[in-house]
XYZ file of N, CA, C and O in Angstrom:
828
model
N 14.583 29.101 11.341
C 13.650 28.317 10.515
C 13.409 26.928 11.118
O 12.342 26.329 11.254
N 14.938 26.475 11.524
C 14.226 25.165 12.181
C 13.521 25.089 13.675
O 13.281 24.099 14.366
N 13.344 26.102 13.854
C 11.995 26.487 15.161
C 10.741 26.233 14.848
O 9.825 25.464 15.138
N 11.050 27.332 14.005
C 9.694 27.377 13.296
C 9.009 26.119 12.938
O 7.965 25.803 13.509
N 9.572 25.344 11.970
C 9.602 23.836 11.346
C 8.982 22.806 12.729
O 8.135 21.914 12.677
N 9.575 23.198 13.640
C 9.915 21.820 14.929
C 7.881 22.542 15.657
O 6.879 21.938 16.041
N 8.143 23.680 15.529
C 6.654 24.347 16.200
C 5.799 24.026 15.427
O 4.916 23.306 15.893
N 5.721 24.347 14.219
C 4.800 24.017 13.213
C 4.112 22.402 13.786
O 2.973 22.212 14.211
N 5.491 21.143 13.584
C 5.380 19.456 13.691
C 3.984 19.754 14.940
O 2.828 19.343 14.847
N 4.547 20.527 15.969
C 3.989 20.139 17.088
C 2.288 20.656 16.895
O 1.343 19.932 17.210
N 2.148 21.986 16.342
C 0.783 22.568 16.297
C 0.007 21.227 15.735
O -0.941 20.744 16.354
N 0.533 20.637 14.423
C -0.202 19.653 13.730
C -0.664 18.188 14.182
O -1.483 17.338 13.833
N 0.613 18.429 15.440
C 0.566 17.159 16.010
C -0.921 17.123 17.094
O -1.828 16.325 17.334
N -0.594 18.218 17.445
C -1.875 18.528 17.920
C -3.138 18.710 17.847
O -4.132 18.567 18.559
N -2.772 19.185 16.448
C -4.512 19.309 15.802
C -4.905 17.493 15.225
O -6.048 17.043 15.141
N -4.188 17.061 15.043
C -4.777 15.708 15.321
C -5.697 15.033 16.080
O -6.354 14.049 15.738
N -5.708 15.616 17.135
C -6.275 15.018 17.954
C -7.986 15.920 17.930
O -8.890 15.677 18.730
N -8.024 16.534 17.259
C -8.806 17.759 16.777
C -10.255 16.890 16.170
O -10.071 16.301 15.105
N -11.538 16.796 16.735
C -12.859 16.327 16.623
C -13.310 16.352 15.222
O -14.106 15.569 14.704
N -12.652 17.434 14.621
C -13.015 17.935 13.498
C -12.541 17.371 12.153
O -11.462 17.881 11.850
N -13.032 16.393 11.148
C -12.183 16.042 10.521
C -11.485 16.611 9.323
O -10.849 15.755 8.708
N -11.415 18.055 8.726
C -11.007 18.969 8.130
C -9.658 19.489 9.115
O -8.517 19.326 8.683
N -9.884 20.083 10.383
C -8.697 20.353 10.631
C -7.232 18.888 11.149
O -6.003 18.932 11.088
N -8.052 17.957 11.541
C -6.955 16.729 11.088
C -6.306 16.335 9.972
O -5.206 15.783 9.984
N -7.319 16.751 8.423
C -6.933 16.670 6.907
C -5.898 17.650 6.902
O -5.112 17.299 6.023
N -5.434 18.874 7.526
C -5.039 19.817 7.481
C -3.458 19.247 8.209
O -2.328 19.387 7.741
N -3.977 18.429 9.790
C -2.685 18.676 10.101
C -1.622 17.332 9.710
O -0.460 17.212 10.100
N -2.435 16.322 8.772
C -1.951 15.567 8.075
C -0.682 16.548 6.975
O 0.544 16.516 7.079
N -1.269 17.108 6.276
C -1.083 17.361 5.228
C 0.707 18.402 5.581
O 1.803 18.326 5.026
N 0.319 19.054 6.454
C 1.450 19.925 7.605
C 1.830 18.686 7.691
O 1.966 18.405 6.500
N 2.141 17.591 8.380
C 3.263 16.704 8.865
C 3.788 16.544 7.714
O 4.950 16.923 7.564
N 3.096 15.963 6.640
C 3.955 15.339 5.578
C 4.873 16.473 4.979
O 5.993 16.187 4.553
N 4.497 17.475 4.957
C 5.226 18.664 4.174
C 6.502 18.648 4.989
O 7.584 18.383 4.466
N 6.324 19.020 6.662
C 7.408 19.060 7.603
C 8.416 18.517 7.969
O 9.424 19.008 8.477
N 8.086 17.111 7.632
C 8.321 15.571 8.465
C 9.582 15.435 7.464
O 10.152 14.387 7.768
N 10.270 16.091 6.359
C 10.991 15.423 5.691
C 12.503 14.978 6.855
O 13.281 14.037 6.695
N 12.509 15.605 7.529
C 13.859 15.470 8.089
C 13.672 15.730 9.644
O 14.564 16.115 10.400
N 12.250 15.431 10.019
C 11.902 15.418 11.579
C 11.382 13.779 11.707
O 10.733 13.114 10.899
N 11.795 13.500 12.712
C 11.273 12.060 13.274
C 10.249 11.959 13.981
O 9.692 10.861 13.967
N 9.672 13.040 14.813
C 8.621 13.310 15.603
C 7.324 13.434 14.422
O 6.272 12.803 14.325
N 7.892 14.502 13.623
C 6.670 14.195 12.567
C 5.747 13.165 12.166
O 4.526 13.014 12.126
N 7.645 11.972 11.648
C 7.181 10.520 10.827
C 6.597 9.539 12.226
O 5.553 8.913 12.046
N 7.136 9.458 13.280
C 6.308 8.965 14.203
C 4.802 9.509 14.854
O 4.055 8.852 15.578
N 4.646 10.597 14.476
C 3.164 11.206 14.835
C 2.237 10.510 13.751
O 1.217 9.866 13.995
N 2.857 10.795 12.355
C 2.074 10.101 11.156
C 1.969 8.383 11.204
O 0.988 7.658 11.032
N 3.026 8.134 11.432
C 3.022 6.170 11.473
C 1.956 6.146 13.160
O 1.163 5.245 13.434
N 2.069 6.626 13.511
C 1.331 6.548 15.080
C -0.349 7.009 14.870
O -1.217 6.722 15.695
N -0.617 7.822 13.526
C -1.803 7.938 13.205
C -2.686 7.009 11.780
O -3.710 7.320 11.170
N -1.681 5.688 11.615
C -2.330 4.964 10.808
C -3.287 4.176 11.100
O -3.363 3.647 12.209
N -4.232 3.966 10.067
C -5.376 3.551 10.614
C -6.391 3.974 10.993
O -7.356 3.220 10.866
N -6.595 5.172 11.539
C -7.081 6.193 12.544
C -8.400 7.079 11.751
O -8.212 7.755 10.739
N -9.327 6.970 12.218
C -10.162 7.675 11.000
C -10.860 6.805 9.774
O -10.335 5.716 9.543
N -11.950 7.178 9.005
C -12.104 6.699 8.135
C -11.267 6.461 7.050
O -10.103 6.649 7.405
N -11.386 5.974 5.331
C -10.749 5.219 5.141
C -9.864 7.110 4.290
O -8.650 7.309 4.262
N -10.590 7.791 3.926
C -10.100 8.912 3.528
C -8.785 9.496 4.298
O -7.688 9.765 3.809
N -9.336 9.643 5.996
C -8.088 10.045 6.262
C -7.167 9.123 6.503
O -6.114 9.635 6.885
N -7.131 7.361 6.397
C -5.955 7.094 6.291
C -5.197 7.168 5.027
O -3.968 7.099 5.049
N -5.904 7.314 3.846
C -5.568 7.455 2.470
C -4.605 8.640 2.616
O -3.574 8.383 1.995
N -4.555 9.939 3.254
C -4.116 11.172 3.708
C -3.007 10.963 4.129
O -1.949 11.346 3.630
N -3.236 10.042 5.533
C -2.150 9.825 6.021
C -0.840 8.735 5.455
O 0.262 8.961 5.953
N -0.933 7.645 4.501
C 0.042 7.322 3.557
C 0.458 7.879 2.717
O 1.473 7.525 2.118
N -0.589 9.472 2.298
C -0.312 9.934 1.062
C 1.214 10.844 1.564
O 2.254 10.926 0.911
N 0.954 11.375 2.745
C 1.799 11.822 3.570
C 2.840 11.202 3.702
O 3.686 11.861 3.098
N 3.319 10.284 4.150
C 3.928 9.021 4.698
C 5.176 8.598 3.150
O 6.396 8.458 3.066
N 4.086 8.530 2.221
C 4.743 8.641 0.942
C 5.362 9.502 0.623
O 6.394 9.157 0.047
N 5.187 10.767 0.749
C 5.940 11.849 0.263
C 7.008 12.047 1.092
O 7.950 12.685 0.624
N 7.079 11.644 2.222
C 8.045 11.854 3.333
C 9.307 11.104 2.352
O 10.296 11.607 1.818
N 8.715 9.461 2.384
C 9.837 8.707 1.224
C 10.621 8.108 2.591
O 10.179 7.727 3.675
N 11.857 8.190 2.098
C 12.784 7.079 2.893
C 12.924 7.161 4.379
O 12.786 6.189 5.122
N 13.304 8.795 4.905
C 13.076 8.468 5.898
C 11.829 7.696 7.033
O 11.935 7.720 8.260
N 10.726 7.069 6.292
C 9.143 6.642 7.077
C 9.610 4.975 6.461
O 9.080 4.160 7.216
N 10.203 4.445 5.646
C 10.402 3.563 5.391
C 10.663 2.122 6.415
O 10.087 1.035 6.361
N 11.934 2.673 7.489
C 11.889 1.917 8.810
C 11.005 1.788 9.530
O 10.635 0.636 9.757
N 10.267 2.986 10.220
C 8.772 2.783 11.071
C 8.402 2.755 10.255
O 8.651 3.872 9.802
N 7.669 2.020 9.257
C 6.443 1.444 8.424
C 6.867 -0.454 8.471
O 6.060 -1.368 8.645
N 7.852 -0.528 8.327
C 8.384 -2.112 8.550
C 8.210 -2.105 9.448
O 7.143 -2.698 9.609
N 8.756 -1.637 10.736
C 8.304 -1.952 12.267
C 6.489 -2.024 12.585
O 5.914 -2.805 13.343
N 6.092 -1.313 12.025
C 4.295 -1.437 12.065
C 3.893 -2.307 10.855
O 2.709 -2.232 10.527
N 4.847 -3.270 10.012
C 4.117 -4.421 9.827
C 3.772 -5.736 10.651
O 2.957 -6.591 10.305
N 4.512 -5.737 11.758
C 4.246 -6.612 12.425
C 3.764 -6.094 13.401
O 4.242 -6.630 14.400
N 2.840 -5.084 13.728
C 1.570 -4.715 14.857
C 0.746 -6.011 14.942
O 0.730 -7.019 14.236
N 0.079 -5.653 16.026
C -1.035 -7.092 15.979
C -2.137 -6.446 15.699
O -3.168 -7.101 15.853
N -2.279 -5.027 15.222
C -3.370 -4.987 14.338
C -3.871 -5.105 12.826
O -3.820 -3.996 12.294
N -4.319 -6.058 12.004
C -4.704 -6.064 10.993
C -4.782 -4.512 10.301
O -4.118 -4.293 9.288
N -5.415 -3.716 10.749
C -5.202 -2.432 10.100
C -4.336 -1.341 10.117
O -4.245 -0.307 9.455
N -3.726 -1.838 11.044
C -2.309 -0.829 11.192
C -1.254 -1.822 9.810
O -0.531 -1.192 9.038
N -1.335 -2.920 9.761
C -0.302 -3.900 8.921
C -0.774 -3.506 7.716
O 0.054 -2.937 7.004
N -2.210 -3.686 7.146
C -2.481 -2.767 6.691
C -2.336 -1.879 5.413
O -2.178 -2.066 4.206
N -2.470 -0.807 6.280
C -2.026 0.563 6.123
C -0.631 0.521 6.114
O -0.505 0.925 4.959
N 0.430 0.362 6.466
C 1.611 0.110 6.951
C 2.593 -0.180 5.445
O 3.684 0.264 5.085
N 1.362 -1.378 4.652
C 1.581 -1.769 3.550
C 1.091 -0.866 2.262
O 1.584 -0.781 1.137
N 0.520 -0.548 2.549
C -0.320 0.339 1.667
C 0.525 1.890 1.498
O 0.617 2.422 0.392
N 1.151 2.553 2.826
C 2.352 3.233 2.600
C 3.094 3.052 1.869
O 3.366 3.735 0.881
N 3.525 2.156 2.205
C 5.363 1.301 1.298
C 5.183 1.530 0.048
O 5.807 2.213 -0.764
N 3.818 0.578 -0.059
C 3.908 0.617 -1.998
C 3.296 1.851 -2.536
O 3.208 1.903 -3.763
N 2.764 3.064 -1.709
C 2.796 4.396 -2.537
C 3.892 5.032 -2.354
O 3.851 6.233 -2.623
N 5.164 4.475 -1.863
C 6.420 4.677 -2.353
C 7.471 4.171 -3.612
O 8.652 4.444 -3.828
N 6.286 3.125 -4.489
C 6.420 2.786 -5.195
C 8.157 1.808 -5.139
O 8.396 1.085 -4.171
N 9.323 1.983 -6.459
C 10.211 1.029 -5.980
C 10.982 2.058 -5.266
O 12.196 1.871 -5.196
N 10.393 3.314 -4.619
C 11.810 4.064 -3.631
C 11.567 3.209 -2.402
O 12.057 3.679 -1.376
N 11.038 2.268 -2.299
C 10.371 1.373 -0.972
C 11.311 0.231 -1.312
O 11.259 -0.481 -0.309
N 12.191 -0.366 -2.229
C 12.563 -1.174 -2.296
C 13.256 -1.876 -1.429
O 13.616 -3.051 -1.498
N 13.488 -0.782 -0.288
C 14.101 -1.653 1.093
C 13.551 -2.801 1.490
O 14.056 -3.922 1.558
N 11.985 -2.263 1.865
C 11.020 -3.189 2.199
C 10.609 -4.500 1.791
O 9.740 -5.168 2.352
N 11.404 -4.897 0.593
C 10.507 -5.739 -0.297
C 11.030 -7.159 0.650
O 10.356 -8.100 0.233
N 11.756 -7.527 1.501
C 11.957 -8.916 2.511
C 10.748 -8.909 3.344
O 10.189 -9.966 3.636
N 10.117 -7.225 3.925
C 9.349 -7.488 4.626
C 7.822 -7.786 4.578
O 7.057 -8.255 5.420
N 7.577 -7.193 2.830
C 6.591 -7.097 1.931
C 6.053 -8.792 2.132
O 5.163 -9.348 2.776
N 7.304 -9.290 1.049
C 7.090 -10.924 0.973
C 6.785 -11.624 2.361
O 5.940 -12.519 2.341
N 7.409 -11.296 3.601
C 6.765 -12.274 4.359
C 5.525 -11.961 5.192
O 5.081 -12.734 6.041
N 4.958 -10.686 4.871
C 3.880 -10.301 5.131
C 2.762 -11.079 4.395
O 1.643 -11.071 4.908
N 3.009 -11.891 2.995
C 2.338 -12.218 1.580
C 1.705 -13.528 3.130
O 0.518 -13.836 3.242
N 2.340 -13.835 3.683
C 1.391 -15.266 4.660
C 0.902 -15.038 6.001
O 0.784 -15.824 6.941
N 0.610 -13.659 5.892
C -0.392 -12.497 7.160
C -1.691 -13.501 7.034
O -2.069 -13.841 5.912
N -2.073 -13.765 7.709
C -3.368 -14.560 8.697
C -4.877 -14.115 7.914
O -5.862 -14.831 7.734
N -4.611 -12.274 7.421
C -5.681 -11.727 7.427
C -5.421 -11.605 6.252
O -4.284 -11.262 5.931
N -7.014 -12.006 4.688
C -6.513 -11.634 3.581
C -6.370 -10.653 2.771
O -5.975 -10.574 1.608
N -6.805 -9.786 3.661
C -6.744 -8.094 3.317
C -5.301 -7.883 3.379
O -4.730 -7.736 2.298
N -4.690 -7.847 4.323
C -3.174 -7.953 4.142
C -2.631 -8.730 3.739
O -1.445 -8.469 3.940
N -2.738 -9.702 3.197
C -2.012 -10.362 2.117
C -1.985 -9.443 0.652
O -1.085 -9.139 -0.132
N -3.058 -9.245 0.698
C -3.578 -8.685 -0.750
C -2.610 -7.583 -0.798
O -1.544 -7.836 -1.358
N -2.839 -6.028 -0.159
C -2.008 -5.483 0.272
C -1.115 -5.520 -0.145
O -0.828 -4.797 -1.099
N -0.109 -6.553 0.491
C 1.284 -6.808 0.949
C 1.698 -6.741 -0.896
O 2.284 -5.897 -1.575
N 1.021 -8.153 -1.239
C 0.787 -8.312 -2.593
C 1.015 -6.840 -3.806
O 1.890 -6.729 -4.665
N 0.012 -5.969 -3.507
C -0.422 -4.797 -3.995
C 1.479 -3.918 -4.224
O 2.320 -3.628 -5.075
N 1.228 -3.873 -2.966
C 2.709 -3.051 -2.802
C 3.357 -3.657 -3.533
O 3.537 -3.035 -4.580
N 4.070 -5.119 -3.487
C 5.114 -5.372 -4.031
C 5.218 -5.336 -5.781
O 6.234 -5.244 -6.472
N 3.967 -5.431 -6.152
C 3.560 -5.113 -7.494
C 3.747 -3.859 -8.160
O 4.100 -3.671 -9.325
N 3.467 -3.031 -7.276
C 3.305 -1.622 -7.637
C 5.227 -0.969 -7.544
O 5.657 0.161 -7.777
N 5.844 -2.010 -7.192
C 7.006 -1.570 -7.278
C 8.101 -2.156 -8.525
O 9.321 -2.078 -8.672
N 7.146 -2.684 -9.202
C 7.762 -3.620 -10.979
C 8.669 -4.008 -10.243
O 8.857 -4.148 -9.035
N 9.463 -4.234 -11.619
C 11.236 -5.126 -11.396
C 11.590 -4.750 -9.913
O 12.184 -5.647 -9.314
N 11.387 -3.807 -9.329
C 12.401 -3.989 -8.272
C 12.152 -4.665 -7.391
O 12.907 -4.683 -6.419
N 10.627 -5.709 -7.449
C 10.639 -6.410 -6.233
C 10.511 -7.687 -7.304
O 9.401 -8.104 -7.636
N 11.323 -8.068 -7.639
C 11.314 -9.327 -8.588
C 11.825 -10.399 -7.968
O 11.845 -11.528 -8.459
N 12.509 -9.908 -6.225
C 12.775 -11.028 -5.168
C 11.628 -11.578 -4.945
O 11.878 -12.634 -4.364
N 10.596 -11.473 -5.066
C 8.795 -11.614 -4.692
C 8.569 -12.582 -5.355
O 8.021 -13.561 -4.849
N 8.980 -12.544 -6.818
C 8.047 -13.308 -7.808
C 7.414 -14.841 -7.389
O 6.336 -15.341 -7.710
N 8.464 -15.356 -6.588
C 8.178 -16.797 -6.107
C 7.238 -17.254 -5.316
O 6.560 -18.265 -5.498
N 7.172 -16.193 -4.050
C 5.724 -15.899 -3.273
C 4.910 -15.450 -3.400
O 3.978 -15.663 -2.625
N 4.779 -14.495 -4.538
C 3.798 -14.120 -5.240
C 2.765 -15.118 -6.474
O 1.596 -15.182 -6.853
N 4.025 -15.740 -6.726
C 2.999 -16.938 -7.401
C 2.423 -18.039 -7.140
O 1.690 -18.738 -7.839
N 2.963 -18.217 -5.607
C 2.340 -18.907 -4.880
C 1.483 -18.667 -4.151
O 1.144 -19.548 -3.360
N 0.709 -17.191 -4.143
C -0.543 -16.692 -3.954
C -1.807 -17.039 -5.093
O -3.035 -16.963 -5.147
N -0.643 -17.473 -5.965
C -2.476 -17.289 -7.332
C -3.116 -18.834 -6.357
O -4.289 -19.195 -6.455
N -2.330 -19.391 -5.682
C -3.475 -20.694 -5.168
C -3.802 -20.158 -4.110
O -4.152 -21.065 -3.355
N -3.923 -18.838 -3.437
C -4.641 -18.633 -1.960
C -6.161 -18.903 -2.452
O -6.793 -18.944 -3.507
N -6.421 -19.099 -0.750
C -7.837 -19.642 -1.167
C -8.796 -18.132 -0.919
O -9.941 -18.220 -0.475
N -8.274 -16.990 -1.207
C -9.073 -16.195 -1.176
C -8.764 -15.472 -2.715
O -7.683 -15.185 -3.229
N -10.287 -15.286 -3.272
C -10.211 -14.526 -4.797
C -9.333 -13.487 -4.607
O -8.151 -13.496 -4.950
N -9.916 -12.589 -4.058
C -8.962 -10.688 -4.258
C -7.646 -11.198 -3.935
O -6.787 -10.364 -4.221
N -7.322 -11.932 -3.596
C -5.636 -12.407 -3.306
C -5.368 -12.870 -4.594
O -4.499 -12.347 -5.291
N -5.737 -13.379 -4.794
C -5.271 -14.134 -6.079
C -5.231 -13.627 -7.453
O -4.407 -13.986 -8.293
N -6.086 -12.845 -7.619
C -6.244 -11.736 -8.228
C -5.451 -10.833 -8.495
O -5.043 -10.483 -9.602
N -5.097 -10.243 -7.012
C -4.550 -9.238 -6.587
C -2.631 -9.826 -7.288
O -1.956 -9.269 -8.153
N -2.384 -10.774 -6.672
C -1.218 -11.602 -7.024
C -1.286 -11.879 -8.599
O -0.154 -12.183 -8.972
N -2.125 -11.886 -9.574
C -2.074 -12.128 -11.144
C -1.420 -10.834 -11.554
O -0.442 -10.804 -12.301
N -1.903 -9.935 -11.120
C -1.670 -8.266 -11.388
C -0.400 -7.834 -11.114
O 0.305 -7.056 -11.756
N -0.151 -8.501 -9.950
C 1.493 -7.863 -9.297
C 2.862 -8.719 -10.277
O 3.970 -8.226 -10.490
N 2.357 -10.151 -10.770
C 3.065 -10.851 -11.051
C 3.435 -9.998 -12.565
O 4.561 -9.590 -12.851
N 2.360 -9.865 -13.320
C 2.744 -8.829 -14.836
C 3.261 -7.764 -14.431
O 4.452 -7.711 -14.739
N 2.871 -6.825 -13.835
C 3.454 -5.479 -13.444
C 5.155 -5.889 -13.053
O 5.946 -5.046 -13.477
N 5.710 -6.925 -12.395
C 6.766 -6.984 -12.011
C 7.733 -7.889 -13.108
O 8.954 -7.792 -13.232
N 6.935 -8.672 -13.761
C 7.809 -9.718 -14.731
C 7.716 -9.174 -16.096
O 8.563 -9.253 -16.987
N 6.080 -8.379 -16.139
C 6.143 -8.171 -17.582
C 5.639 -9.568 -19.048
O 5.702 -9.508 -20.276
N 5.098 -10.849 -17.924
C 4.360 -12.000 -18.340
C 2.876 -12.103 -17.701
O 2.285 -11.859 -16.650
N 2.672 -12.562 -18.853
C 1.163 -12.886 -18.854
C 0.528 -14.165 -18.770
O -0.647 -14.412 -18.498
N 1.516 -14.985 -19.056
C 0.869 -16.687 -19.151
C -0.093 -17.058 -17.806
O -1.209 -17.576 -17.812
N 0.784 -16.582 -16.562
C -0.161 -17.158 -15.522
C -1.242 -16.566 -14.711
O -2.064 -16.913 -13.863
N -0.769 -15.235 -15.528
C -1.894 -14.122 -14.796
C -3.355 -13.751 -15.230
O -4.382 -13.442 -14.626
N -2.940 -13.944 -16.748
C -4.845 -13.392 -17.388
C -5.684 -14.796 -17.210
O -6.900 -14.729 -17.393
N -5.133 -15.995 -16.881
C -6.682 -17.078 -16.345
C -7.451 -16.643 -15.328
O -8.660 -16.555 -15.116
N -6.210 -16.332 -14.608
C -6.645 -15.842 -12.859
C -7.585 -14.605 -13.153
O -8.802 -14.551 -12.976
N -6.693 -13.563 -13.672
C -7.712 -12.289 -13.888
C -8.957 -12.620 -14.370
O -9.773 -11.984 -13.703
N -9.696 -13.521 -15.467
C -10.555 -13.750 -16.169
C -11.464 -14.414 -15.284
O -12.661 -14.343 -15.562
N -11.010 -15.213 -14.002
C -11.537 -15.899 -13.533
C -12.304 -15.115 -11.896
O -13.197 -15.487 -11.134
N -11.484 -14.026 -11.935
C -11.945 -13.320 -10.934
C -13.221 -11.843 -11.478
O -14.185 -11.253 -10.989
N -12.548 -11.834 -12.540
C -13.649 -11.263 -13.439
C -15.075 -11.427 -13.087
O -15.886 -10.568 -12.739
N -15.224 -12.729 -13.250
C -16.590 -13.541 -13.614
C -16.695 -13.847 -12.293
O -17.514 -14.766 -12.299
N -16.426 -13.681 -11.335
C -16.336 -14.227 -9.857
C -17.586 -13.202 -8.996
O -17.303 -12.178 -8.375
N -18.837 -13.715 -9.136
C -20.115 -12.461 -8.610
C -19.871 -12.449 -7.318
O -20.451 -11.570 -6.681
N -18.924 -13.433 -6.536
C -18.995 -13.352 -5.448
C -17.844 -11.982 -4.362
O -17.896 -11.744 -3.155
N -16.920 -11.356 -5.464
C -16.034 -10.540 -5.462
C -16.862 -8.812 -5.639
O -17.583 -8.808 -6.637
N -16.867 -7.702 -5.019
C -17.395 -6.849 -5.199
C -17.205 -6.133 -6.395
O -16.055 -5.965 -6.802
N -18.364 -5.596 -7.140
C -18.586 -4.930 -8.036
C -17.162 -4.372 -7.824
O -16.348 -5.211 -8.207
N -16.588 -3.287 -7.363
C -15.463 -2.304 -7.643
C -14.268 -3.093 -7.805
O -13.423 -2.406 -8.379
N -13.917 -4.052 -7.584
C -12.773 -5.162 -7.650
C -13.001 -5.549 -8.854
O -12.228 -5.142 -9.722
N -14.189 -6.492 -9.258
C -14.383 -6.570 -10.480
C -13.991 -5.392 -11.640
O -13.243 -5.706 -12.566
N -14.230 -4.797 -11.593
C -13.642 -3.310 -12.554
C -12.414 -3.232 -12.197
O -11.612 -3.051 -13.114
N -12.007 -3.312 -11.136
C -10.447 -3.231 -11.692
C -9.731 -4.509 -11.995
O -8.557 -4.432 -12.358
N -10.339 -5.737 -11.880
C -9.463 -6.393 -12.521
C -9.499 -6.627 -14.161
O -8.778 -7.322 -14.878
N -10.767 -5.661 -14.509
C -11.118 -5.868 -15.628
C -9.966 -4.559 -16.422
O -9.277 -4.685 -17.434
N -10.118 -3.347 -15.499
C -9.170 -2.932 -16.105
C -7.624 -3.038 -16.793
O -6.956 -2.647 -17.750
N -7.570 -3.887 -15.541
C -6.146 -4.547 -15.367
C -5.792 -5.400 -16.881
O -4.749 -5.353 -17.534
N -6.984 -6.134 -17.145
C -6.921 -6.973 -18.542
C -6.891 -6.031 -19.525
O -6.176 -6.126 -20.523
N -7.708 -5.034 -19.273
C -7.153 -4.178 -20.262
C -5.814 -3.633 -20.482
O -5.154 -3.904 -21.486
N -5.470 -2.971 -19.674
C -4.255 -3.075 -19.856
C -2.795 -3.817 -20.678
O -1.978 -3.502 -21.544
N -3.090 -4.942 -19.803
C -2.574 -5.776 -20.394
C -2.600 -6.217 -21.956
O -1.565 -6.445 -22.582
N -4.134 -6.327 -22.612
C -4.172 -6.222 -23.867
C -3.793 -5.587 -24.553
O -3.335 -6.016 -25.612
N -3.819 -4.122 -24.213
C -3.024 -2.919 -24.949
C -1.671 -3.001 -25.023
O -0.981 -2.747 -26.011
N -1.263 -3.409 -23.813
C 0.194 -3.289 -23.571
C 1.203 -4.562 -24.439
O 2.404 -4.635 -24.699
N 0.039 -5.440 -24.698
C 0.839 -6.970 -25.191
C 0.685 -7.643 -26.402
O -0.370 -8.274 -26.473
N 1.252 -7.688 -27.160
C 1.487 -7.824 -28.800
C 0.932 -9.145 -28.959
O -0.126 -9.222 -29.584
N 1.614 -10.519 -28.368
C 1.422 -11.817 -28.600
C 0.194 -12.072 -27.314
O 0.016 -11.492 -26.243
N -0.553 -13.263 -28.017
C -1.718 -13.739 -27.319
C -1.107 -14.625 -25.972
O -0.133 -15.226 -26.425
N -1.254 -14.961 -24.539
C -0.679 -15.774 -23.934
C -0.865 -16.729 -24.184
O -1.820 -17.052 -24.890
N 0.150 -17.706 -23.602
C 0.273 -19.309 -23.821
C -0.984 -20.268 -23.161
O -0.958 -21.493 -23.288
């Protein structure tokens, strides 16, 4: 079986490279299944982030995620690529590992002062999406609601409730990015959702 398994890694690894973007969806989907306890796998997949439109990198974290701990190390090592979209993606893995990523959360935070504000946001995103367990964050995270970019700041109001479970400093920001025409329609909706949320979820009015 583990022939089989190790042949399989390789067919998929191969079809990667495949013109076609259905049979790459395919051999995504084969690594992640395979990869639980192969390294060639999780390095074929971390080696294909980025790669493709935004679908198949969505594929390829979804992958990456399911793998779980063992992809955890090469995903920290490809936060500090010098490509913006490999860092990324890289980030965007981690936190669809939700808090089983909690290793990451030293590398999360110092990613939060990445150059590029897509990866900040990101970085942000992840550490949010992992509640209490990245509550080492909270400090750099709230020192994002002053980045000078909206979706950061934004992005940082959202992570700060999801992880503390407070609202005082987050629904101005949200409200304010709301109303922000200069932020894209689809951002706007979710931060609107986000307030929703929050309303449902929260008994007392904030301070």
């Amino acid at each position: 079986r583990l022939e089989q398994s190790r042949a399989g890694i390789h067919v998929a690894a191969v079809a990667l490279m495949n013109d076609r973007a259905r049979q790459r969806a395919l051999a995504i989907f084969a690594l992640g299944k395979l990869g639980q306890n192969d390294d060639t796998a999780i390095e074929t997949l971390v080696g294909h982030l980025a790669q493709g439109n935004r679908g198949e990198c969505l594929l390829t974290a979804a992958a990456l995620a399911r793998i779980g701990g063992p992809a955890i190390e090469p995903l920290v090592q490809k936060l500090k690529s010098e490509s913006p979209a490999v860092r990324y993606w890289s980030a965007y893995s981690l936190g669809e590992m939700h808090d089983g990523a909690r290793a990451a959360v030293p590398n999360l935070i110092a990613l939060i002062a990445d150059e590029d504000p897509d990866v900040r946001a990101e970085a942000i995103a992840a550490l949010g999406g992992m509640g209490p367990a990245a509550k080492d964050a909270v400090e750099a995270i709230s020192d994002a609601l002053q980045d000078g970019n909206s979706n950061v700041r934004c992005t940082a109001a959202a992570a700060l409730w999801h992880i503390t479970g407070r609202v005082e400093k987050s629904v101005p920001v949200l409200v304010a990015g709301a109303a922000n025409k200069e932020l894209p329609l689809a951002d706007r909706h979710a931060i609107i959702e986000t307030l929703a949320m929050i309303a449902t979820q929260t008994t007392d009015p904030p301070d």
